[in-house]
CSV table of C-alpha atoms and ligand atoms in Angstrom, one decimal:
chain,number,residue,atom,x,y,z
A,1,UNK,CA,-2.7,-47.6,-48.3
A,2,UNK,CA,0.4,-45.3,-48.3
A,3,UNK,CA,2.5,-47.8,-49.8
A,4,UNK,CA,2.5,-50.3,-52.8
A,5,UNK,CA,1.6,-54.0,-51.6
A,6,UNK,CA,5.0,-55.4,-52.6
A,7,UNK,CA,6.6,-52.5,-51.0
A,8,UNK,CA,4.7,-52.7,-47.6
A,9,UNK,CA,5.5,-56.5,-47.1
A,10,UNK,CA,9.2,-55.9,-47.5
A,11,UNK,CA,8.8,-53.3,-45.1
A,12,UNK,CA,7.3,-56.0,-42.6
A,13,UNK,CA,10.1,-58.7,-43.6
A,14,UNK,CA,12.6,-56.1,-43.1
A,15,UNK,CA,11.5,-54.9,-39.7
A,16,UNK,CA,10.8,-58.7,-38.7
A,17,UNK,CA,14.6,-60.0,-39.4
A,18,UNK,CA,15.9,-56.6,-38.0
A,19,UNK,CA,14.2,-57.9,-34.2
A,20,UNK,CA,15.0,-60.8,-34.9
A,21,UNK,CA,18.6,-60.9,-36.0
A,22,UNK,CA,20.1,-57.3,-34.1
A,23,UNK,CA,17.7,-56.5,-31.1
A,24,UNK,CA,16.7,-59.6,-29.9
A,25,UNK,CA,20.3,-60.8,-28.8
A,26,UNK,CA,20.5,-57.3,-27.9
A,27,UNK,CA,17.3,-57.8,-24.9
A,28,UNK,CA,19.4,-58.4,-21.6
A,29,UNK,CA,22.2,-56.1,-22.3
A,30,UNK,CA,19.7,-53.2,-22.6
A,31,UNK,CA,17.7,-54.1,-19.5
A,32,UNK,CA,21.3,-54.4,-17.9
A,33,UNK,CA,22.3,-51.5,-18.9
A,34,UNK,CA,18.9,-49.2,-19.1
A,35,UNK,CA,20.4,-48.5,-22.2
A,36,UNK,CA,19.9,-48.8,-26.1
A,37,UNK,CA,23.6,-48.8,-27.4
A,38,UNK,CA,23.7,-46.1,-29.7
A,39,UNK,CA,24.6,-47.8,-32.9
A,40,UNK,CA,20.9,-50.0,-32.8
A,41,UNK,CA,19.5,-46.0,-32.3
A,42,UNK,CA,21.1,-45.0,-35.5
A,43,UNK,CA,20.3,-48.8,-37.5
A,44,UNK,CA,16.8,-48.1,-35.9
A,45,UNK,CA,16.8,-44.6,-37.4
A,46,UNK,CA,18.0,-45.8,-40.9
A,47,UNK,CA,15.6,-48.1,-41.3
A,48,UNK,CA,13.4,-45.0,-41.2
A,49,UNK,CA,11.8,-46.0,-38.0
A,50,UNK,CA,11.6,-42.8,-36.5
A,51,UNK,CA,9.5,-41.5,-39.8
A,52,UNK,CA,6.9,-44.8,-39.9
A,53,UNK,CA,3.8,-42.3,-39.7
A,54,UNK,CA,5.0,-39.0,-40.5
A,55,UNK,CA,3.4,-37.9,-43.8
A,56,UNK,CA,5.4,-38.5,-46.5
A,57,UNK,CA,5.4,-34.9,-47.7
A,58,UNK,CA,7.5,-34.4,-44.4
A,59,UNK,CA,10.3,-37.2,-45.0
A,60,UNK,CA,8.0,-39.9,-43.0
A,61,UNK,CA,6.3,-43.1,-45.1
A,62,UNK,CA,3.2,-41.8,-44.3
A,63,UNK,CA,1.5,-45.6,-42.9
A,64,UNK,CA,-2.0,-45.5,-42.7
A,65,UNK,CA,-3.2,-47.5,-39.4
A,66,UNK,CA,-3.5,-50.7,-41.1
A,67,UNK,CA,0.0,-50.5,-42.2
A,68,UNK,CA,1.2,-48.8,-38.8
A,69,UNK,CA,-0.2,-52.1,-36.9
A,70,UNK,CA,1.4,-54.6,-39.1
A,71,UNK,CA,5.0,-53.0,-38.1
A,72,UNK,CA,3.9,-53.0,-34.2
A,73,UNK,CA,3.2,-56.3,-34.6
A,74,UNK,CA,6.4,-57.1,-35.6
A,75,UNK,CA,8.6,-54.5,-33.8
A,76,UNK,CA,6.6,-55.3,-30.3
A,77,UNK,CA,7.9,-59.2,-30.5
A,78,UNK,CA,10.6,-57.8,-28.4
A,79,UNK,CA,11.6,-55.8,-25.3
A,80,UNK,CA,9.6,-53.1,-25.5
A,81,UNK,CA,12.6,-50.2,-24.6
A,82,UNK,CA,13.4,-50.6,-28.8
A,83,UNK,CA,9.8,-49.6,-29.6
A,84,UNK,CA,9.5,-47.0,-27.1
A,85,UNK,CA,12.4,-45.1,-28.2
A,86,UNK,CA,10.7,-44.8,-32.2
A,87,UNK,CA,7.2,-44.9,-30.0
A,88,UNK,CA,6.6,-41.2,-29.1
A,89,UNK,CA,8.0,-39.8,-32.7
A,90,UNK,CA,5.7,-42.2,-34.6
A,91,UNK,CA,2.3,-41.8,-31.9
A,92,UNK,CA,2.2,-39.5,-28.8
A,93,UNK,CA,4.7,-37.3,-29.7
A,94,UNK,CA,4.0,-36.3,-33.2
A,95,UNK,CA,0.3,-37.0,-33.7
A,96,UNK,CA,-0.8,-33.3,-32.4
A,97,UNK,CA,1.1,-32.1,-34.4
A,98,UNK,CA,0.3,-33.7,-37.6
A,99,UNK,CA,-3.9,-33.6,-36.8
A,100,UNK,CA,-3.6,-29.9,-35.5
A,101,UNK,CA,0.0,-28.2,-36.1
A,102,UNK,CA,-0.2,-25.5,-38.4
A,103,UNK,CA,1.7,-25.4,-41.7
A,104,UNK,CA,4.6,-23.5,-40.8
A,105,UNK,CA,4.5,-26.2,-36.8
A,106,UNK,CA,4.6,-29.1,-39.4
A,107,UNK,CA,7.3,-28.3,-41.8
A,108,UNK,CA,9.5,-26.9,-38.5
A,109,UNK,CA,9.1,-30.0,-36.3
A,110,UNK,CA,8.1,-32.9,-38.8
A,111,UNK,CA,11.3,-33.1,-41.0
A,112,UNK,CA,13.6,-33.8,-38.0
A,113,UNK,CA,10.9,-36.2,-36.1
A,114,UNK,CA,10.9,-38.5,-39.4
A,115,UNK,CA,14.3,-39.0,-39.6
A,116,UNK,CA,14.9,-38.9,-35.4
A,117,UNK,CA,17.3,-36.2,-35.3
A,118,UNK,CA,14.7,-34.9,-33.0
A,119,UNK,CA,12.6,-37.0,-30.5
A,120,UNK,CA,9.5,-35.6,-29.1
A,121,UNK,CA,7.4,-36.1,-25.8
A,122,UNK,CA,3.9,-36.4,-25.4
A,123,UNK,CA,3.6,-34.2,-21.8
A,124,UNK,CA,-0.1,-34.5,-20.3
A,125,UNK,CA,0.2,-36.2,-17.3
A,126,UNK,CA,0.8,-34.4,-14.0
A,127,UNK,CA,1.7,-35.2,-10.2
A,128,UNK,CA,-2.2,-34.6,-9.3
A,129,UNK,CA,-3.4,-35.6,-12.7
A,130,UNK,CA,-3.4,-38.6,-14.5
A,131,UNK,CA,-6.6,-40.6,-15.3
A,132,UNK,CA,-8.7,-37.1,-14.4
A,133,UNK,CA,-6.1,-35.6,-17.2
A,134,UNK,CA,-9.0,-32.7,-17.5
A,135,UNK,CA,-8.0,-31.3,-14.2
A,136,UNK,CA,-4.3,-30.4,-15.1
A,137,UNK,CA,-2.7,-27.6,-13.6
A,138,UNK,CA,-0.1,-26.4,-15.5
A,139,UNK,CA,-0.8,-23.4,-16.4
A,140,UNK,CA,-0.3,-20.8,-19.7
A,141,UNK,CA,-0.8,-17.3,-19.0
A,142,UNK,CA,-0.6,-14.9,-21.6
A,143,UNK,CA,2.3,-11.9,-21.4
A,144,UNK,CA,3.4,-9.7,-24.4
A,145,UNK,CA,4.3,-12.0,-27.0
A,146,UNK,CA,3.3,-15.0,-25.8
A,147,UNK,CA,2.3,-17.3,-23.2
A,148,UNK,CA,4.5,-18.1,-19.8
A,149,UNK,CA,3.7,-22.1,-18.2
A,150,UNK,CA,4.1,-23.4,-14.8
A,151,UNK,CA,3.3,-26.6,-13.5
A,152,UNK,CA,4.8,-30.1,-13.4
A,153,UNK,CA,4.5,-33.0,-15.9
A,154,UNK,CA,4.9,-36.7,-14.5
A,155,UNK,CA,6.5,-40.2,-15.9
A,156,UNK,CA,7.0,-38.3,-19.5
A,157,UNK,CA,8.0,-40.5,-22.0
A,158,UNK,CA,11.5,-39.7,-23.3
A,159,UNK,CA,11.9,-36.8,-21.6
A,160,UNK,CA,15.5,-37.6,-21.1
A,161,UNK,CA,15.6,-37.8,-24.8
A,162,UNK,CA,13.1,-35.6,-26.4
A,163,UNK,CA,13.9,-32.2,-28.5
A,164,UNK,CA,10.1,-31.3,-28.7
A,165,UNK,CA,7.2,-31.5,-26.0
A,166,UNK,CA,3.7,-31.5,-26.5
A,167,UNK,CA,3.0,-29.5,-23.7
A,168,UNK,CA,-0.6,-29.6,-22.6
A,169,UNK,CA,-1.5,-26.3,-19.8
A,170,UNK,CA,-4.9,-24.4,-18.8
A,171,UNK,CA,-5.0,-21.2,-20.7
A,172,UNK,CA,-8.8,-21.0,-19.4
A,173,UNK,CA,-8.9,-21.0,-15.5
A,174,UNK,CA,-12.6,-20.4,-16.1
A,175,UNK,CA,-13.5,-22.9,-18.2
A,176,UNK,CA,-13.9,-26.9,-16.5
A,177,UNK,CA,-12.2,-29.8,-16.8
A,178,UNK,CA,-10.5,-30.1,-20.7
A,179,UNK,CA,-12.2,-27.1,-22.1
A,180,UNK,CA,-9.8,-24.7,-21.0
A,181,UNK,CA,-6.3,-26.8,-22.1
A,182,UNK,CA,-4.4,-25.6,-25.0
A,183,UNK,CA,-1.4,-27.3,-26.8
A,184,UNK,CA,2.1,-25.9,-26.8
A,185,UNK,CA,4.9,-27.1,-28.7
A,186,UNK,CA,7.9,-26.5,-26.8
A,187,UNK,CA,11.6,-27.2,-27.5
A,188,UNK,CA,14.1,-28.6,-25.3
A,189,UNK,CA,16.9,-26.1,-23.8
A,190,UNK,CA,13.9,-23.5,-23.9
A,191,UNK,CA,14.8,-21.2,-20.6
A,192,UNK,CA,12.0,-22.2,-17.5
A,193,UNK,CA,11.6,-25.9,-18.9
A,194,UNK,CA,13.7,-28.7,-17.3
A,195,UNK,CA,14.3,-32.2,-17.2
A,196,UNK,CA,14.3,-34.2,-13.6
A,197,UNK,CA,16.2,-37.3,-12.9
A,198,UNK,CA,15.0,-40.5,-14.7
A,199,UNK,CA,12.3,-42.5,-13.2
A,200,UNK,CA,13.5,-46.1,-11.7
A,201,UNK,CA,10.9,-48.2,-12.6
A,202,UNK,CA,9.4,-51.8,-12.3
A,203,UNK,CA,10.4,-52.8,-16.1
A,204,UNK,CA,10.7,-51.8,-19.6
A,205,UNK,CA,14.7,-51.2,-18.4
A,206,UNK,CA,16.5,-49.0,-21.4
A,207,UNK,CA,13.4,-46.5,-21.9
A,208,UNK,CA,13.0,-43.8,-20.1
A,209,UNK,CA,10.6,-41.5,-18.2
A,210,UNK,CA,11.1,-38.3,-16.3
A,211,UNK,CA,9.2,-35.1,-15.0
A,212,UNK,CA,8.7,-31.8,-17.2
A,213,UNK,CA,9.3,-29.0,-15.3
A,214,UNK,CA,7.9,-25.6,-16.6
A,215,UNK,CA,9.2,-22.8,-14.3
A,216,UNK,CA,8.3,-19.0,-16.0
A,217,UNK,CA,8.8,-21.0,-18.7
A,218,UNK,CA,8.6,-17.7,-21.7
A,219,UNK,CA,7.2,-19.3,-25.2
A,220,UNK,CA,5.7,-17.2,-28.3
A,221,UNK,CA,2.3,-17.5,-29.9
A,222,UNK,CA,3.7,-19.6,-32.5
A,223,UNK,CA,4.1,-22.3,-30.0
A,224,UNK,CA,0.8,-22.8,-29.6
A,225,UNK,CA,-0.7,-25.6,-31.1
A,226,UNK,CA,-2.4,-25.1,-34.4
A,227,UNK,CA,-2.9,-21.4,-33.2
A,228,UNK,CA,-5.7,-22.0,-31.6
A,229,UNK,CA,-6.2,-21.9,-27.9
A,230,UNK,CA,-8.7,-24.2,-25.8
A,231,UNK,CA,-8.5,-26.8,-28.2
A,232,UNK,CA,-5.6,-28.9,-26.3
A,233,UNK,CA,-7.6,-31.7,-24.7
A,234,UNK,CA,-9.5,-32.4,-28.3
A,235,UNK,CA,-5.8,-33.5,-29.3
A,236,UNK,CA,-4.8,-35.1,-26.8
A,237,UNK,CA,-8.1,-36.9,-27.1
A,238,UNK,CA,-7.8,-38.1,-30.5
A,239,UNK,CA,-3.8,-38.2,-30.3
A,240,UNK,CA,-4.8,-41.2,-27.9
A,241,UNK,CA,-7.2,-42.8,-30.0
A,242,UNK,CA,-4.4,-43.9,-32.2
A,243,UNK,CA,-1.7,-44.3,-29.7
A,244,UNK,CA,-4.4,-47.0,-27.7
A,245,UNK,CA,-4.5,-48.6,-31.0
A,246,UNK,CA,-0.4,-49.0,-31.5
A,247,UNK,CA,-0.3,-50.1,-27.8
A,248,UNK,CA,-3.2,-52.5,-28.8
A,249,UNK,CA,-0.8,-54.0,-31.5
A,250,UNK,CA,2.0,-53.9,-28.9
A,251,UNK,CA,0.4,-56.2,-26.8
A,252,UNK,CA,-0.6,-58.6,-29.5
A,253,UNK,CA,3.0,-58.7,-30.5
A,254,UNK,CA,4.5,-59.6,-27.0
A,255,UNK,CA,1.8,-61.6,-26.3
A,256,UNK,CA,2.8,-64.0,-29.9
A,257,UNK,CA,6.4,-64.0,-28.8
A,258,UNK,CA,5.6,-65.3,-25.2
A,259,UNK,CA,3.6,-68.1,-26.9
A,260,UNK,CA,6.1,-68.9,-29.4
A,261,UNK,CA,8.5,-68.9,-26.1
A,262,UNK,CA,6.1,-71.0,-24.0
A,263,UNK,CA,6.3,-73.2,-26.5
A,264,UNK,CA,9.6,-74.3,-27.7
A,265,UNK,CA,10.4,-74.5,-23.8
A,266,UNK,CA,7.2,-77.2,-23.2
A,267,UNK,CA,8.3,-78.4,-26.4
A,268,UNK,CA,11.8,-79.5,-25.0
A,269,UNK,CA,11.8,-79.6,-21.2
A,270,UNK,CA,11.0,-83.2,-20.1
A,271,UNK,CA,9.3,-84.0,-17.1
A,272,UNK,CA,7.8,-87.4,-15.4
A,273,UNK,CA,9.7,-88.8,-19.2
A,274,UNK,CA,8.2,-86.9,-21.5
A,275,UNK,CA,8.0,-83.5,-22.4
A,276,UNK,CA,6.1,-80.9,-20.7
A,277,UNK,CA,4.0,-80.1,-23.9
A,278,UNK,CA,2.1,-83.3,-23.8
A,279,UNK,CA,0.6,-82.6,-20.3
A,280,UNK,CA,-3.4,-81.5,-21.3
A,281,UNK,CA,-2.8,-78.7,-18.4
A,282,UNK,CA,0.1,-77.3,-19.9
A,283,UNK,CA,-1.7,-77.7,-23.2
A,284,UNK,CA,-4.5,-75.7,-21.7
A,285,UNK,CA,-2.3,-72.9,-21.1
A,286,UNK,CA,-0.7,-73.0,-24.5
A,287,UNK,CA,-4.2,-72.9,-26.1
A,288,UNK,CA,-5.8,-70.2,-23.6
A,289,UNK,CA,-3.1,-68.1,-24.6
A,290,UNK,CA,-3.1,-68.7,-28.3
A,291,UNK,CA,-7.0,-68.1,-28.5
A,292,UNK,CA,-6.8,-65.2,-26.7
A,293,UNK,CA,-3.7,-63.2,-28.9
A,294,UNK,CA,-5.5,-64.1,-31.9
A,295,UNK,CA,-8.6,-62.8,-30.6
A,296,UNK,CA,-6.5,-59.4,-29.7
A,297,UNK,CA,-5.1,-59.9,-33.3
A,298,UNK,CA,-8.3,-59.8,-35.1
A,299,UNK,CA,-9.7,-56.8,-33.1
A,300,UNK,CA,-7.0,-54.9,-33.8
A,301,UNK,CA,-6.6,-55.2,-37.3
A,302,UNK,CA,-10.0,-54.6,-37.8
A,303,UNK,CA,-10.0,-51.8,-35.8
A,304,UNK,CA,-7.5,-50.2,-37.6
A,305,UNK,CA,-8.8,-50.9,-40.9
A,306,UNK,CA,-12.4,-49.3,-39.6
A,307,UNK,CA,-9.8,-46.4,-38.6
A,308,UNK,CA,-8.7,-46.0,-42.2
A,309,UNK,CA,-11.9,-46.0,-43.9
A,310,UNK,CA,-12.9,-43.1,-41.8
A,311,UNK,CA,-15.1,-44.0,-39.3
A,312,UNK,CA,-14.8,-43.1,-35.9
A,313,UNK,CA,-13.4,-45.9,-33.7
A,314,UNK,CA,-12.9,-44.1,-30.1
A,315,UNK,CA,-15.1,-47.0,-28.8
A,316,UNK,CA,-13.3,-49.6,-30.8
A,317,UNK,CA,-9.6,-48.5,-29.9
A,318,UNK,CA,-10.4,-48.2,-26.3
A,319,UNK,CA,-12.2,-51.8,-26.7
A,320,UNK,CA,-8.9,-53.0,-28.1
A,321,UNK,CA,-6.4,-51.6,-25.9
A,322,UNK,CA,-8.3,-52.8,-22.8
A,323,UNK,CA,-8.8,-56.7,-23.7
A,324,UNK,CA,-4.6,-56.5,-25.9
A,325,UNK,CA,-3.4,-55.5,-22.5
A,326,UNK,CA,-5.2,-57.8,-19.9
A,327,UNK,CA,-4.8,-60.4,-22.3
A,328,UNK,CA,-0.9,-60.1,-22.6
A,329,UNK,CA,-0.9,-59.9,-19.0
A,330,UNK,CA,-2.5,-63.4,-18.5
A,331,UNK,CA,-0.2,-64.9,-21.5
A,332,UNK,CA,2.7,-63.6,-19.5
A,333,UNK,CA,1.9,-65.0,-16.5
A,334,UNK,CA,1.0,-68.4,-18.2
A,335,UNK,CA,4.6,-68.1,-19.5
A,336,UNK,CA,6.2,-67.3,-16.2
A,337,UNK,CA,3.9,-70.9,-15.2
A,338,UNK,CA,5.1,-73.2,-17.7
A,339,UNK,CA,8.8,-72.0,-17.3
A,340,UNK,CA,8.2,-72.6,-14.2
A,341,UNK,CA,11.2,-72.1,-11.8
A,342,UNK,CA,13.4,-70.8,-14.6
A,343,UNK,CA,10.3,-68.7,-15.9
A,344,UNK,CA,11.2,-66.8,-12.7
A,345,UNK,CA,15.1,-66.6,-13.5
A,346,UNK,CA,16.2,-63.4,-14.2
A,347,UNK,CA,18.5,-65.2,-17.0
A,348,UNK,CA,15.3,-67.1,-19.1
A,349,UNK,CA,14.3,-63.2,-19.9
A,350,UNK,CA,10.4,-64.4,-19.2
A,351,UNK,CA,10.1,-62.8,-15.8
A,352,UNK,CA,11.5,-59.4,-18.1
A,353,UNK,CA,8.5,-59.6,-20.2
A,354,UNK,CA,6.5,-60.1,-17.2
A,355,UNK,CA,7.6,-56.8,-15.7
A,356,UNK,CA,7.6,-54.9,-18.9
A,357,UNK,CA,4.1,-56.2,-19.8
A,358,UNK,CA,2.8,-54.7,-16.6
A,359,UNK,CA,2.7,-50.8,-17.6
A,360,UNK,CA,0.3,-52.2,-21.1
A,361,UNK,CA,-2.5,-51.8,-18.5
A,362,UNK,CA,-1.6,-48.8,-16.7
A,363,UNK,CA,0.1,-46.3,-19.7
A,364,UNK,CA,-2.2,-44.6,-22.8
A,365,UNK,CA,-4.8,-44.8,-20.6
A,366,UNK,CA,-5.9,-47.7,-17.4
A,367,UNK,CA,-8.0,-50.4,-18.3
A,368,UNK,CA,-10.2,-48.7,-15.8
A,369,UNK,CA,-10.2,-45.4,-17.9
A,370,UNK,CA,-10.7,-47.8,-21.3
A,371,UNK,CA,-13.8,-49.3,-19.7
A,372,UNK,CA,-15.0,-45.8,-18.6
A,373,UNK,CA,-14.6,-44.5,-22.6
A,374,UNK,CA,-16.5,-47.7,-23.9
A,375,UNK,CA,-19.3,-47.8,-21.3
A,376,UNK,CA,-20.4,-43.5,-21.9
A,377,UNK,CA,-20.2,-44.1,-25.5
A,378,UNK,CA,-22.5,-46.9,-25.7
A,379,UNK,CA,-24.7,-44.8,-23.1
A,380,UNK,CA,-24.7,-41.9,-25.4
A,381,UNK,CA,-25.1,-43.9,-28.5
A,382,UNK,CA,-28.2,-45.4,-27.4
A,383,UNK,CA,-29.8,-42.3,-25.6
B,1,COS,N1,-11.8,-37.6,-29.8
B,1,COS,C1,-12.1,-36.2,-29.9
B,1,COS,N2,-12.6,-35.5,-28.9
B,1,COS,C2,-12.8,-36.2,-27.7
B,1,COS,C3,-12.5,-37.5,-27.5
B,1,COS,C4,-12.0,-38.2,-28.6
B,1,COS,N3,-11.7,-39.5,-28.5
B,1,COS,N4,-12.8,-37.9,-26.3
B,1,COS,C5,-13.3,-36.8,-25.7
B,1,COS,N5,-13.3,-35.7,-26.5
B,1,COS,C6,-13.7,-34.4,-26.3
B,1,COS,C7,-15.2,-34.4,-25.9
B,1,COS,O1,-16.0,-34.3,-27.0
B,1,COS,C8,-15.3,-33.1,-25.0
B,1,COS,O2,-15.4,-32.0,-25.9
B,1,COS,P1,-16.3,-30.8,-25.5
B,1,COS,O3,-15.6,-30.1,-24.3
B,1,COS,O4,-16.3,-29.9,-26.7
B,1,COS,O5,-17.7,-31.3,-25.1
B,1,COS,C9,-13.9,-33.0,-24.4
B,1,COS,O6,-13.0,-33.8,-25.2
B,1,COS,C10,-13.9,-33.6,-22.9
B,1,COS,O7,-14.3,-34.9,-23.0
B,1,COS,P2,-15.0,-35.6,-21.7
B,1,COS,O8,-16.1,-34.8,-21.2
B,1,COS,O9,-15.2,-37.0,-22.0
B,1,COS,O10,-13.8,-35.5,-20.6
B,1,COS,P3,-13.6,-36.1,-19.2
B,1,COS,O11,-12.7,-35.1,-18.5
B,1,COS,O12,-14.9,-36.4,-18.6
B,1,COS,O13,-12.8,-37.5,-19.3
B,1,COS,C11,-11.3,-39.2,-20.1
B,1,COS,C12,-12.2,-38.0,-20.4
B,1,COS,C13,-11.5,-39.8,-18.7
B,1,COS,C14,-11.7,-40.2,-21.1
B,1,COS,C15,-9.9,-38.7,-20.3
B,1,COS,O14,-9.6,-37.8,-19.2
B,1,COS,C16,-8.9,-39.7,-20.4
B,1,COS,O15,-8.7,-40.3,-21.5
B,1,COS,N6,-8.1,-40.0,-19.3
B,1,COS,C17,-7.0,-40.9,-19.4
B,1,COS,C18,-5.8,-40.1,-19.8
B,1,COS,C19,-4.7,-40.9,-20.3
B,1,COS,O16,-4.9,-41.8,-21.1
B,1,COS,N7,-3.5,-40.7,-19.8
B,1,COS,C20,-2.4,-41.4,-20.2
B,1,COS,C21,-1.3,-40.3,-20.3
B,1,COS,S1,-0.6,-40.4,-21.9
B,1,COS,S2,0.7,-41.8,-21.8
């Protein structure tokens, strides 16, 4: 545990009245908008958001994964745009850094990233490479002092936003798949590295994704990750591990406030003279949805706490992230159901969390790609 017991839970109230009480109302003007206003950014970065798993030694509070689950569980009972935005400095973005970086990468990058003066990007996807992320492209050729990239990153995570990318690029053309990827730590406004337009996409309105573009792009040996070269798709490996896990908790948080939703709506609306809640089919759907989050719940804390005493949970995380995702994905279609028509009204906000819950299945990884990463370990474990 990074932090005291009492301490912790206050951490969780805190976090739990700040959705409640400042983002919630805030949910439709952001999708409006595609926006976070930019006072919530800076209550969001007071709270110390930004720094949630950023060693302490580096300005961050240092959560083990135990305690980094119990925020998400509270931060992710919202529109997920507020979590994004802290998402990448606190997972993705900073977690290469942290396992890999070198001293002098840590104490450059990590200071800033705590406090969210600086956001960073998590940049492995490309055009022709997303689930197969070993057959990237992009490549880093070495010249004088350093290393020049070209290639193209695809639907990057605060791109628009971000200070730092994780860059990941083929230093090796003669090694397969991941073995020849290195890590580069790049900053924005770096000459040859540019930003396209912002995706439009099918939900999660007010965070945003973009392409990477790394023309000539000039960088010096210090920007390689940890110094080390062909070691980029081990991070990015285990830089997912823990991000599937967040996402995992993400789920399990939507997936509670779509219940607790579903439920006060059956509760009130009154159909055939009674309310909606007494009909056993509508019950069914209540209870389907309950059993399953709390299932998701369980796995994920447990998970995490595996996580913390060391042991390797590739298997478990990817277990975790496929069944938290599908299941939030039933729940909120159940909720669109017992809304019914207004569950489909843009102004109920369900038919939001439909859209937004959409990408859980898809991002960090497919469900496809989870059930791949389960299914070879197993195989390997038993031969
Ligand atoms: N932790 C540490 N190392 C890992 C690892 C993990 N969880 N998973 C794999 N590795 C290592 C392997 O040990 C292997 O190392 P060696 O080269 O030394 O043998 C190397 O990484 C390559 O692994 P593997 O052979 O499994 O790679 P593949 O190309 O066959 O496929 C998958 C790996 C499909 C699992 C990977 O490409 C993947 O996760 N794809 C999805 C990408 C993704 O999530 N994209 C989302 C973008 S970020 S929002």
């Amino acid at each position: 545990m990074a932090l005291e017991a009492d301490t912790m839970n206050e951490l969780v109230e805190t976090v739990a009245r700040f959705v409640r009480e400042r983002l919630r109302p805030l949910e439709a003007r952001v999708a409006d908008d595609d926006a976070i206003p930019e006072r919530i950014r800076q209550e969001i970065a007071d709270l110390g958001l930004f720094g949630l798993t950023i060693p302490q030694e580096y300005g961050g509070l240092g959560l083990d994964m135990e305690e980094e689950v119990r925020i998400a569980l509270e931060l992710g009972r919202t529109s997920p745009a507020f979590r994004s935005l802290v998402g990448t400095n606190n997972g993705i973005g900073s977690l290469g850094l942290i396992l890999d970086g070198t001293e002098e990468q840590k104490a450059r990058y990590l200071p800033r990233l705590a406090t969210g003066e600086l956001i960073s990007s998590f940049a492995l996807t490309e055009p022709e490479a997303g689930s197969d992320a070993g057959s990237l492209r992009t490549t880093a050729r070495r010249v004088g002092d350093g290393y020049v990239l070209n290639g193209t990153k695809r639907f990057i995570t605060n791109a628009p936003h971000a200070g730092l990318f994780t860059v990941f690029a083929r230093t090796d053309a003669g090694r397969e798949g991941g073995r020849g990827v290195s890590a580069f730590l790049i900053e924005a406004g770096t000459p040859g590295l540019s930003i396209g337009p912002a995706d439009r996409k099918m939900g999660q309105k007010g965070s945003h994704t973009a392409d990477v573009v790394l023309e000539d792009c000039h960088v010096p040996f210090a920007a390689l990750l940890g110094g080390v070269e062909n070691q980029g798709f081990r991070t990015a490996m285990k830089t997912l591990d823990r991000g599937r896990l967040h996402i995992s908790a993400v789920c399990v948080a939507m997936a509670e406030r779509l219940i607790e939703d579903s439920l006060a709506y059956a509760m009130e609306r009154r159909q055939f003279g009674q309310p909606i809640a007494e009909f056993q089919l509508i019950q069914a759907m209540l209870a389907d949805s309950r059993a399953e989050a709390y299932a998701a719940r369980c796995m994920v804390m447990e998970t995490a706490r595996r996580r913390d005493a060391g042991q390797d949970v590739a298997t478990e995380a990817a277990c975790c992230k496929l069944f938290a995702s599908e299941m939030v994905g039933r729940v909120a279609d159940r909720a669109v159901q017992i809304h019914g028509g207004a569950g489909y009204m843009a102004d109920y906000g369900i038919e939001r969390f439909y859209r937004d819950a959409r990408l859980f299945r898809i991002y960090e990884g497919t469900s496809q790609i989870q059930q791949i990463v389960i299914a070879r370990n197993m195989i390997r474990a038993a031969s």
